[in-house]
Amino acid sequence: MHPTLDTLIIGAGTAGLAALREVRKRTDNFLIVNEGPWGTTCARVGCMPSKMLVEAANALHARTRWEAFGLRDGQDARADLPAVLTRLRTLRDEFVAGTIRASDAGERSVSGRARLLDAQRVEVNGRTYKTRSVIVATGSRPVLPPDWLAFGERILTSDNLFEQPTLGPRMAVIGLGAIGTELAQALARLGVEVVAFVTRERVAGLTDESVNAALLEQLKGEFAISVGERAQLRELASGIEVSNGSTTVVVDQVLAAMGRTPNVEYLGLDTLGPVLDKHGLPPVDPCTLQVGDTAVFLAGDADRDRALLHEAADEGHMAGINAMLAAQGKTLRHFRRRVPLAITFSDPQAASVGMPWAEVRKQKPLVGEVDYGAQGRARVALRNAGLLRIYAAPGTGRLLGAQLCAPSGEHLAQLLALAIDRDLTVQDLLRMPFYHPTLEEGLRTALRQIARQLESSSDSDLSDCENLGASALD
Ligand SMILES: Cc1cc2nc3c(=O)[nH]c(=O)nc-3n(C[C@H](O)[C@H](O)[C@H](O)COP(=O)(O)OP(=O)(O)OC[C@H]3O[C@@H](n4cnc5c(N)ncnc54)[C@H](O)[C@@H]3O)c2cc1C
Ligand SMILES: NC(=O)c1ccc[n+]([C@@H]2O[C@H](COP(=O)([O-])OP(=O)(O)OC[C@H]3O[C@@H](n4cnc5c(N)ncnc54)[C@H](O)[C@@H]3O)[C@@H](O)[C@H]2O)c1
């Protein structure tokens, strides 16, 4: 058996690599173990390749506005899907190479599946390592009904979609969460005949019904969306039949975007002591990432909570620091988590910021909204679609959260996250300059609606300067 390690990191994704960075500052006595390809989910098959497909699709889709601008002959532009996918893989390979360089720990990195024998012993490739602490950062994988595997390469997930030489011509997309929404719209814009199957009319993780309805309306204008029972597949000579009780179609490929499940089975989490929940997960303190009172830390998608890139990086950082403190017998650090922020790169982009709507609504919040269908700058750019709703605390006007689907919504969402993090009120934000003509002026419209519901603040500043009521100016 090897000398006892200070820590052993399981998984070299974004969370594992962030942990590695912290661990390396403090010790050389560690091991990082990764099963399967190195290079992270984000760079290989996640955030980056999906955004490359979205960007190609949006670049082509811009031609649909040309006639209205007075620009001619755009209709003939079309996607060369093999070329789009080749460009995607070339850039993807650059990003992957970068993350592989970041994970190079020489002989301290090992390829293989790790399994906990208990909180201080980990087995890798038949060898047992003793360690003072463990970081579990094993990520997640797409949910796929086992019987769908019989359809072979025609069943796609985000794991193999980007490897295809081409796509379509007919594709069913099952599920319209973040992944399904981004990819279904991108594929439809690139010329694939898309039919999406959902069990309820919720898209892109939006929970505010009005905002959800606004995005749904836009998406329905671009591809078919069928609401029904769980989709069933059947082999036909002409393709795969997909049926959900209300719609039946025959397609060439099916993209399963039905959620992701943590890679935790076979990991030995049951050997740690705490009772596992129905997902096979132990209790984890979200501010230390400690599992029960062990020296094991769970980070990234593996804990199901906040399965997003920036949160995986944060959690790796936290786990790396705390695993080393635990190895030294020192008190763990408690971290303040960031304001919740999730963005889906649809068009218009969707986002949720701050407190989730289910919680906010219990406080009977003040709500202000702006219809981006009528917003001045959005109309100028022919990108006028969407709805943004801001929630503020009654009485104080403190910002609680927001949901939106809006052009360049990613930037509006970032701004709102900053304001919520700084504990700003509606009046604080209305004291900021809003340049004209910008999409941010839409935010001001929504904020002013809330301000009107609050008692007048002060006549010595400009926060209660009102809307002019002219769409070119608000
Ligand atoms: C299509 C798609 C698009 C996305 N887009 C975005 C986006 O735009 N923005 C955003 O914020 N997030 C996005 N995400 C989510 C984001 O990619 C993840 O939250 C993030 O990559 C999770 O990182 P991680 O380190 O937890 O897991 P991973 O990067 O998956 O790393 C886990 C590693 O552990 C390995 N492993 C598993 N089990 C074992 C074991 N027993 N032993 C050893 N190694 C093991 C795995 O093989 C893997 O290499 C997207 C995800 C997908 C799939
Ligand atoms: N832009 C981003 O930040 C981004 C992009 C992609 C993924 N992600 C991350 O990856 C996670 C996983 O994404 P996802 O979209 O796969 O999962 P998800 O859980 O967000 O959405 C899956 C959807 O599929 C539906 N569904 C499940 N089974 C179904 C069935 N049989 N028939 C029809 N619909 C079905 C669910 O009701 C749900 O709406 C996200 O929650 C997010 O954390 C983030």
XYZ file of C-alpha atoms and ligand atoms in Angstrom, residues 46-47 50-51 140-143 145 148 158 173-183 196-205 226 228-232 244 256-261 301 304-310 341-346 350, ligand 2:
104
model
C -21.403 20.487 -22.830
C -21.391 24.276 -22.588
C -23.598 23.471 -27.572
C -22.926 27.207 -27.754
C -23.421 13.606 -14.254
C -24.528 11.912 -17.472
C -27.614 12.088 -19.701
C -30.718 10.162 -18.652
C -34.176 4.799 -21.050
C -33.659 3.104 -26.362
C -25.260 15.620 -25.798
C -36.068 16.125 -29.333
C -37.348 14.634 -26.082
C -37.459 17.184 -23.247
C -37.147 20.981 -23.385
C -35.047 21.793 -20.341
C -31.936 23.904 -20.888
C -30.297 21.340 -23.185
C -33.396 20.464 -25.224
C -34.414 24.101 -25.689
C -30.983 25.275 -26.847
C -30.383 22.333 -29.171
C -40.055 18.331 -29.626
C -41.897 16.108 -27.149
C -42.648 17.364 -23.648
C -44.757 16.082 -20.799
C -45.712 19.608 -19.731
C -45.476 23.054 -21.231
C -42.405 24.174 -19.313
C -39.298 25.256 -21.193
C -35.729 26.246 -20.321
C -36.284 25.728 -16.601
C -46.080 18.219 -28.752
C -48.374 14.407 -24.096
C -47.379 11.233 -22.274
C -43.764 10.070 -22.117
C -42.562 9.451 -25.665
C -42.401 5.838 -26.887
C -46.671 10.362 -27.017
C -32.776 12.570 -25.603
C -32.612 15.733 -23.470
C -34.510 14.362 -20.497
C -32.236 15.515 -17.696
C -28.946 14.330 -16.228
C -28.219 11.929 -13.400
C -22.936 18.027 -10.791
C -27.421 17.386 -8.152
C -27.611 20.859 -6.595
C -26.826 23.846 -8.899
C -25.649 21.719 -11.851
C -24.023 24.628 -13.676
C -20.500 25.375 -14.739
C -19.711 28.330 -12.466
C -28.209 32.516 -11.789
C -29.138 30.241 -14.685
C -29.187 31.230 -18.334
C -30.460 29.216 -21.307
C -29.000 30.272 -24.639
C -32.211 30.180 -26.617
C -34.026 32.760 -20.934
N -27.276 27.134 -20.523
C -27.062 26.390 -19.448
O -26.689 26.874 -18.400
C -27.225 24.920 -19.534
C -27.390 24.329 -20.764
C -27.569 22.973 -20.781
C -27.539 22.249 -19.616
N -27.367 22.845 -18.432
C -27.386 22.040 -17.172
O -27.627 20.689 -17.472
C -28.767 20.237 -16.745
C -29.479 19.171 -17.512
O -30.167 19.731 -18.626
P -31.409 18.999 -19.278
O -32.037 19.974 -20.190
O -31.009 17.665 -19.814
O -32.292 18.640 -18.032
P -33.527 19.344 -17.321
O -33.791 18.516 -16.133
O -33.300 20.783 -17.169
O -34.723 19.172 -18.380
C -35.177 17.915 -18.804
C -36.600 18.071 -19.275
O -37.004 16.858 -19.887
C -38.324 16.553 -19.475
N -38.517 15.104 -19.601
C -37.957 14.122 -18.863
N -38.371 12.922 -19.301
C -39.185 13.154 -20.352
C -39.911 12.308 -21.246
N -39.877 10.989 -21.138
N -40.661 12.877 -22.207
C -40.701 14.238 -22.329
N -40.021 15.086 -21.522
C -39.273 14.539 -20.547
C -38.387 17.061 -18.044
O -39.715 17.286 -17.669
C -37.582 18.350 -18.148
O -38.384 19.426 -18.511
C -29.582 21.502 -16.535
O -30.476 21.395 -15.452
C -28.520 22.519 -16.289
O -28.149 22.447 -14.925
C -27.223 24.182 -18.385
